[in-house]
Amino acid sequence: MHLLNNEHEKDRLPWAGQAGAPVVQKIFGDERLAEPVMDHLDALEAQSIYIFREAFARLKKLALLWSLGKDSNVMIWLARKAFFGRVPFPALHVDTGKKFPEMYAFRDRYAREWELDLRIEDCPPLEAVDPTLPPAARSAARKTEGLKLALAKHGFDGLIAGIRRDEEATRAKERVFSPRGTEGGWDVRDQPPEFWDQFNASPPPGAHLRIHPILHWTEADIWAYTRRENIPIIPLYLARDGKRYRSLGDADITFPVASTASNIDEILIELDGTKVPERAGRALDHETEDAFERLRVAGYL
């Protein structure tokens, strides 16, 4: 399923009867009716679009957190599909000021091309962050504090975030509609059930919800969808001199991993055989065992 583009017939949905479209036939009496078949990526996309639309219908003031990486770029793409080519809420970049130059160039270009309502909010200095955290976690915590300031400034009652359960063990415990406390904190022991896609979209007074439309995706799903949809990517994800970035964050606490994957096809082949964690290049994930969980409880993404 692709964004509709009148100039490119190949971007249109492959409905039954169109050349090359996968179909299944149902027999009613003597008639055969052809219907399009949904593949794995179609199903993921449909579920994510449903989540976007539920959030938009049930919350008053939404923002989509845009970290500029592969996951949040897929989220922007899905939001444009969900709302017929435009994103009807702000794209919020909580900026530490330490991203790679390629990330800032990507943000500035595609904020214009995708016609986003881009809001850039700065983070407080390191001195304002909990000094008991280890160095990389303390640096990352600046984004948590910056997000709290952005919430107080804009009054958002819903923040759409691009986390996935397969990324990290603490994130595996998340819900699709995840309530946060008035200070932005997350209580892993007090989360609503979400049976049959029934979501609790009513945040407590003064609090907000985190909405996770791609929580059910995997890293391989993200790359397969990016390839299928031809979503732009930051070149740092592709191998150069035997290394590439699998996860992008602040330049001073994010490092490349060994790789020869110079295109998305090669990335997918590499992922199929690797045992290296996706966040292996994040210094934060190599610090004390509870550092990431402390950040998450305090409101980190």
Coordinates of C-alpha atoms in Angstrom, one line a residue:
M1 CA 0.0 0.0 0.0
H2 CA 1.6 3.2 -1.1
L3 CA 1.0 7.0 -0.8
L4 CA -1.3 8.0 -3.7
N5 CA 0.5 10.0 -6.3
N6 CA -1.3 11.0 -9.5
E7 CA 1.9 11.3 -11.4
H8 CA 3.1 7.8 -10.7
E9 CA 0.7 5.0 -11.5
K10 CA 3.0 2.5 -9.8
D11 CA 2.4 4.2 -6.5
R12 CA -1.3 3.3 -6.5
L13 CA -2.8 0.5 -4.6
P14 CA -2.7 -2.9 -6.5
W15 CA -6.4 -3.6 -6.5
A16 CA -7.7 -6.9 -7.8
G17 CA -7.7 -7.1 -11.5
Q18 CA -4.7 -4.8 -11.9
A19 CA -1.7 -6.4 -13.6
G20 CA 0.6 -7.9 -11.0
A21 CA -1.7 -7.5 -8.1
P22 CA -2.0 -10.6 -5.8
V23 CA -5.6 -11.7 -5.5
V24 CA -7.7 -14.4 -4.0
Q25 CA -10.9 -15.5 -5.5
K26 CA -14.2 -16.1 -3.7
I27 CA -16.9 -18.1 -5.3
F28 CA -20.5 -17.0 -4.9
G29 CA -22.9 -19.1 -7.0
D30 CA -21.4 -19.0 -10.4
E31 CA -19.5 -15.8 -9.9
R32 CA -15.9 -15.3 -8.9
L33 CA -15.0 -12.1 -7.0
A34 CA -11.4 -11.2 -6.8
E35 CA -10.1 -9.4 -3.6
P36 CA -6.6 -8.1 -2.9
V37 CA -4.4 -10.1 -0.5
M38 CA -2.7 -8.4 2.4
D39 CA 0.9 -9.4 3.1
H40 CA 2.8 -9.1 6.3
L41 CA 3.8 -5.4 5.7
D42 CA 0.2 -4.5 4.7
A43 CA -1.1 -6.0 8.0
L44 CA 1.5 -4.0 10.0
E45 CA 0.7 -0.8 8.1
A46 CA -3.0 -1.3 8.6
Q47 CA -2.7 -1.8 12.4
S48 CA -0.4 1.2 12.7
I49 CA -2.8 3.4 10.7
Y50 CA -5.7 2.3 12.9
I51 CA -3.6 3.3 16.0
F52 CA -2.9 6.8 14.5
R53 CA -6.5 7.4 13.7
E54 CA -7.7 6.2 17.2
A55 CA -5.3 8.6 18.8
F56 CA -6.3 11.5 16.6
A57 CA -10.0 10.8 17.2
R58 CA -9.8 10.5 21.0
L59 CA -7.1 13.0 22.1
K60 CA -7.4 16.7 21.9
K61 CA -3.8 17.8 21.3
L62 CA -1.3 15.4 19.7
A63 CA 2.3 15.7 18.6
L64 CA 4.5 13.2 16.9
L65 CA 8.0 12.8 18.4
W66 CA 10.5 13.0 15.5
S67 CA 13.9 11.7 16.4
L68 CA 15.0 11.7 12.7
G69 CA 15.9 8.0 12.7
K70 CA 14.6 5.1 10.7
D71 CA 11.7 4.3 13.0
S72 CA 10.3 7.9 13.4
N73 CA 10.7 8.4 9.6
V74 CA 8.5 5.4 9.1
M75 CA 6.0 6.9 11.6
I76 CA 5.9 10.1 9.6
W77 CA 5.2 8.1 6.5
L78 CA 2.5 6.1 8.2
A79 CA 0.9 9.3 9.5
R80 CA 0.8 10.8 6.0
K81 CA -1.0 7.7 4.8
A82 CA -3.4 7.7 7.7
F83 CA -4.4 11.3 7.0
F84 CA -4.4 11.4 3.2
G85 CA -1.0 12.9 2.6
R86 CA -0.6 15.3 5.4
V87 CA 0.3 15.1 9.1
P88 CA -2.5 17.0 11.0
F89 CA -0.4 17.5 14.2
P90 CA 3.1 18.9 14.9
A91 CA 6.3 16.9 14.5
L92 CA 8.2 17.6 17.7
H93 CA 12.0 17.4 17.7
V94 CA 13.4 17.6 21.2
D95 CA 16.9 18.6 20.2
T96 CA 20.0 17.9 22.3
G97 CA 22.1 19.9 19.9
K98 CA 24.4 16.9 19.6
K99 CA 22.9 15.0 16.6
F100 CA 25.0 14.1 13.6
P101 CA 25.2 16.8 10.9
E102 CA 23.5 14.4 8.4
M103 CA 20.5 14.1 10.8
Y104 CA 20.0 17.9 10.9
A105 CA 20.3 18.1 7.1
F106 CA 17.7 15.3 6.8
R107 CA 15.4 17.1 9.2
D108 CA 15.5 20.5 7.5
R109 CA 15.0 18.9 4.0
Y110 CA 12.1 16.6 4.7
A111 CA 10.3 18.9 7.1
R112 CA 9.9 21.1 4.1
E113 CA 9.2 18.3 1.5
W114 CA 6.7 16.6 3.8
E115 CA 5.2 20.0 4.8
L116 CA 5.4 19.2 8.5
D117 CA 4.5 21.6 11.3
L118 CA 8.0 21.2 12.8
R119 CA 8.4 22.3 16.4
I120 CA 12.0 22.2 17.7
E121 CA 12.5 22.4 21.5
D122 CA 15.9 22.6 23.1
C123 CA 17.1 20.5 26.1
P124 CA 18.5 21.9 29.3
P125 CA 22.2 21.7 30.1
L126 CA 23.9 18.7 31.6
E127 CA 24.1 20.4 34.9
A128 CA 20.3 20.3 35.2
V129 CA 20.2 16.5 35.0
D130 CA 20.4 13.9 37.8
P131 CA 24.2 13.7 38.7
T132 CA 23.8 10.1 40.0
L133 CA 23.2 8.7 36.6
P134 CA 26.2 7.3 34.7
P135 CA 27.7 9.5 31.9
A136 CA 25.8 8.4 28.8
A137 CA 22.5 8.0 30.7
R138 CA 23.0 11.5 32.1
S139 CA 23.5 12.9 28.7
A140 CA 20.5 11.0 27.3
A141 CA 18.4 12.3 30.2
R142 CA 18.7 15.8 28.9
K143 CA 16.1 14.7 26.3
T144 CA 13.7 13.6 29.1
E145 CA 14.0 17.0 30.7
G146 CA 13.6 18.8 27.4
L147 CA 10.5 16.8 26.7
K148 CA 9.0 17.8 30.0
L149 CA 9.6 21.4 29.2
A150 CA 8.0 20.9 25.8
L151 CA 4.9 19.3 27.4
A152 CA 4.5 22.2 29.8
K153 CA 4.9 24.7 27.0
H154 CA 2.5 23.2 24.5
G155 CA 0.1 21.3 26.7
F156 CA 0.0 18.1 24.6
D157 CA -2.2 15.3 26.0
G158 CA -0.8 12.7 23.6
L159 CA 2.8 12.1 22.3
I160 CA 3.2 9.6 19.4
A161 CA 6.6 7.8 19.8
G162 CA 8.4 5.4 17.5
I163 CA 9.5 2.7 20.0
R164 CA 9.4 -1.0 19.3
R165 CA 9.1 -4.0 21.7
D166 CA 12.1 -5.8 20.1
E167 CA 14.5 -2.9 20.6
E168 CA 15.1 -3.2 24.3
A169 CA 13.9 -5.3 27.2
T170 CA 12.2 -2.4 29.1
R171 CA 10.4 -1.3 26.0
A172 CA 9.0 -4.8 25.6
K173 CA 6.8 -4.1 28.6
E174 CA 5.1 -1.1 27.0
R175 CA 1.5 -0.7 25.9
V176 CA 0.2 0.9 22.7
F177 CA -1.6 3.6 24.6
S178 CA 0.7 4.1 27.6
P179 CA -0.4 6.5 30.4
R180 CA 2.2 8.8 32.0
G181 CA 2.1 10.6 35.3
T182 CA 1.8 14.3 35.7
E183 CA 5.6 14.5 35.8
G184 CA 5.9 12.3 32.7
G185 CA 6.9 9.2 34.7
W186 CA 6.0 5.6 33.6
D187 CA 4.8 3.0 36.1
V188 CA 5.6 -0.4 34.6
R189 CA 3.5 -2.1 37.2
D190 CA 0.4 -0.1 36.5
Q191 CA -0.5 -0.4 32.8
P192 CA -4.0 -0.9 31.3
P193 CA -4.9 -4.2 29.5
E194 CA -5.3 -3.9 25.7
F195 CA -7.4 -6.9 24.7
W196 CA -8.9 -7.0 21.2
D197 CA -7.4 -3.6 20.4
Q198 CA -9.4 -1.8 23.0
F199 CA -7.3 1.1 24.1
N200 CA -7.6 3.4 27.2
A201 CA -7.2 6.8 25.6
S202 CA -8.1 8.9 28.6
P203 CA -5.1 10.3 30.4
P204 CA -5.4 11.5 34.0
P205 CA -5.9 15.2 34.6
G206 CA -2.6 17.0 33.9
A207 CA -1.0 13.9 32.5
H208 CA -0.5 12.6 28.9
L209 CA -0.5 9.4 26.9
R210 CA 2.4 8.0 24.9
I211 CA 1.1 6.3 21.7
H212 CA 3.2 3.7 20.0
P213 CA 2.0 2.9 16.5
I214 CA 5.0 0.7 15.6
L215 CA 5.3 -1.2 18.9
H216 CA 4.5 -4.5 17.1
W217 CA 7.1 -4.0 14.4
T218 CA 10.7 -5.4 14.3
E219 CA 13.9 -3.9 13.0
A220 CA 13.6 -6.1 9.9
D221 CA 10.0 -4.9 9.4
I222 CA 11.2 -1.3 9.5
W223 CA 13.8 -1.9 6.8
A224 CA 11.5 -4.1 4.6
Y225 CA 8.8 -1.4 4.7
T226 CA 11.4 1.4 4.1
R227 CA 12.5 -0.5 1.0
R228 CA 9.0 -1.2 -0.3
E229 CA 7.8 2.4 0.2
N230 CA 11.1 3.9 -0.9
I231 CA 11.3 6.1 2.3
P232 CA 14.3 8.3 2.4
I233 CA 17.0 7.3 4.9
I234 CA 20.0 9.0 6.5
P235 CA 23.2 7.7 4.8
L236 CA 24.8 6.8 8.1
Y237 CA 22.7 3.7 8.1
L238 CA 24.7 2.3 5.2
A239 CA 28.2 0.8 5.5
R240 CA 31.2 2.9 4.9
D241 CA 34.8 1.7 5.5
G242 CA 33.4 -1.5 7.1
K243 CA 31.1 0.1 9.6
R244 CA 27.5 1.5 9.8
Y245 CA 25.1 2.8 12.3
R246 CA 22.1 0.6 13.3
S247 CA 20.7 3.1 15.7
L248 CA 21.2 6.9 15.7
G249 CA 21.3 9.2 18.7
D250 CA 23.7 11.8 19.9
A251 CA 27.0 11.8 18.1
D252 CA 29.1 11.7 21.3
I253 CA 27.4 8.6 22.7
T254 CA 26.5 6.6 19.5
F255 CA 28.9 4.5 17.6
P256 CA 28.9 2.4 14.4
V257 CA 29.0 -1.4 14.3
A258 CA 31.0 -3.6 11.9
S259 CA 29.1 -4.1 8.7
T260 CA 29.4 -4.3 4.9
A261 CA 25.8 -3.6 4.2
S262 CA 25.7 -0.8 1.7
N263 CA 22.0 -1.0 0.8
I264 CA 18.7 -2.1 2.3
D265 CA 18.8 -5.5 0.7
E266 CA 22.1 -6.2 2.3
I267 CA 20.9 -4.8 5.6
L268 CA 18.0 -7.3 5.6
I269 CA 20.4 -10.2 4.8
E270 CA 22.7 -9.0 7.6
L271 CA 19.9 -8.8 10.1
D272 CA 18.8 -12.3 9.3
G273 CA 22.1 -13.7 10.5
T274 CA 23.4 -11.3 13.1
K275 CA 23.3 -11.8 16.9
V276 CA 24.6 -8.2 17.5
P277 CA 21.9 -6.2 19.3
E278 CA 20.4 -3.2 17.5
R279 CA 21.5 -0.8 20.2
A280 CA 25.0 -2.2 20.4
G281 CA 26.4 1.1 19.3
R282 CA 24.6 3.1 22.1
A283 CA 26.9 3.8 25.0
L284 CA 23.8 4.1 27.2
D285 CA 23.1 0.4 26.8
H286 CA 26.5 -0.6 28.1
E287 CA 26.3 1.2 31.4
T288 CA 24.9 0.0 34.7
E289 CA 22.1 -2.5 34.4
D290 CA 19.4 -0.2 35.8
A291 CA 20.4 3.0 33.9
F292 CA 18.0 2.6 31.0
E293 CA 15.1 1.5 33.3
R294 CA 15.7 4.6 35.5
L295 CA 15.5 6.8 32.5
R296 CA 12.3 5.1 31.2
V297 CA 10.6 5.4 34.6
A298 CA 11.4 9.1 34.6
G299 CA 9.9 9.6 31.2
Y300 CA 12.6 8.7 28.6
L301 CA 11.4 7.3 25.3

